[in-house]
CSV table of C-alpha atoms in Angstrom, one decimal:
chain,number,residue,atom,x,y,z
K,1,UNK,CA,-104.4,71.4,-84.0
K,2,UNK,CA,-101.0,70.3,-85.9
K,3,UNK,CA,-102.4,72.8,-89.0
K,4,UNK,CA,-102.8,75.7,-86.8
K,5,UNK,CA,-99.6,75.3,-84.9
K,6,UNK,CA,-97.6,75.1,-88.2
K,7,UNK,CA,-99.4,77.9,-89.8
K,8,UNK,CA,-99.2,80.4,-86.5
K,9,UNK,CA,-96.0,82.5,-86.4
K,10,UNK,CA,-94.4,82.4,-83.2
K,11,UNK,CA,-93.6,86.0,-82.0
K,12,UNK,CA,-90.0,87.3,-83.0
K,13,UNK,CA,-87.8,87.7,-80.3
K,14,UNK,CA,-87.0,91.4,-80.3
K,15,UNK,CA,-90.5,91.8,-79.0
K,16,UNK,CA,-89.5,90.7,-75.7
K,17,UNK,CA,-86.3,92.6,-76.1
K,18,UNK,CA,-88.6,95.7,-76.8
K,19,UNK,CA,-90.1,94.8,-72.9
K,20,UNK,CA,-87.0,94.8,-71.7
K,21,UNK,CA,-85.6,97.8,-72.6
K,22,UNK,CA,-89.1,99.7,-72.5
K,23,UNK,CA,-89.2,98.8,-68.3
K,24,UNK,CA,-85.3,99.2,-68.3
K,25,UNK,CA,-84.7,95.9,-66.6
K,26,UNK,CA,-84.1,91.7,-67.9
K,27,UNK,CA,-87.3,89.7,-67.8
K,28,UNK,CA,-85.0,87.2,-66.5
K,29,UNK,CA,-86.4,86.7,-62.6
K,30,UNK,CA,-89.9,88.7,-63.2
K,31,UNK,CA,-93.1,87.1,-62.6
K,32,UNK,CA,-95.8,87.3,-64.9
K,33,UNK,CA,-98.9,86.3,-66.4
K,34,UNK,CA,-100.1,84.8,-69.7
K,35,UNK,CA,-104.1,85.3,-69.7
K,36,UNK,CA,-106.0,83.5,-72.2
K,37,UNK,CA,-102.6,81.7,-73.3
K,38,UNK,CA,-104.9,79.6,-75.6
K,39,UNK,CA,-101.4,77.1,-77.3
K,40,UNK,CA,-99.2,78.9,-74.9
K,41,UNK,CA,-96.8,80.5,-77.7
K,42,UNK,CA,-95.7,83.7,-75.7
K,43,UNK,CA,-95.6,81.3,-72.5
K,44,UNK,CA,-93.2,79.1,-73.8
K,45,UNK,CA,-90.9,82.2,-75.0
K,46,UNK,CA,-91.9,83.6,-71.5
K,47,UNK,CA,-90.3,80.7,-70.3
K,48,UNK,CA,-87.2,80.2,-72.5
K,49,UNK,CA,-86.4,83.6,-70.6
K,50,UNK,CA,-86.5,82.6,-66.8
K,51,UNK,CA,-89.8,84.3,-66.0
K,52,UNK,CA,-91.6,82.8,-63.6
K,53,UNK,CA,-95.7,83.2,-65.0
K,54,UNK,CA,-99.0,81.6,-64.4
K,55,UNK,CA,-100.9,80.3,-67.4
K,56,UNK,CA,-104.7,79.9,-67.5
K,57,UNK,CA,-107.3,80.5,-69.9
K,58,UNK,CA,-110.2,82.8,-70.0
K,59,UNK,CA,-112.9,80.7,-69.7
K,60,UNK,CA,-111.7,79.0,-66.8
K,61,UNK,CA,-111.7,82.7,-65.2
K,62,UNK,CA,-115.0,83.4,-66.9
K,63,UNK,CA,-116.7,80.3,-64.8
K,64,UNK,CA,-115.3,80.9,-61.3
């Protein structure tokens, strides 16, 4: 897993700019939720911004 993490980008930080301005609001406070997080990169930005989130995968929806 250390291989993949090293090699996968994170995502750049204006993207979650870009959300911000596109709902013309901060993230900071909002609740969302990261489906099929698989290594959790966008939840741990997510995070680094005060938004409160749920993380789960898809198979663990898939076999309710």
């Amino acid at each position: 897993m250390l291989e993949y993490e090293a090699s996968r980008p994170s995502y750049p930080p204006v993207l979650f700019d870009f959300v911000e301005e596109f709902l013309c609001r901060s993230l900071k406070g909002a609740r969302a939720a990261d489906i099929g997080a698989g290594r959790g990169i966008a939840t741990a930005l997510l995070h680094e911004r005060r938004i409160g989130f749920a993380r789960t995968r898809s198979c663990s929806i898939a076999h309710r």
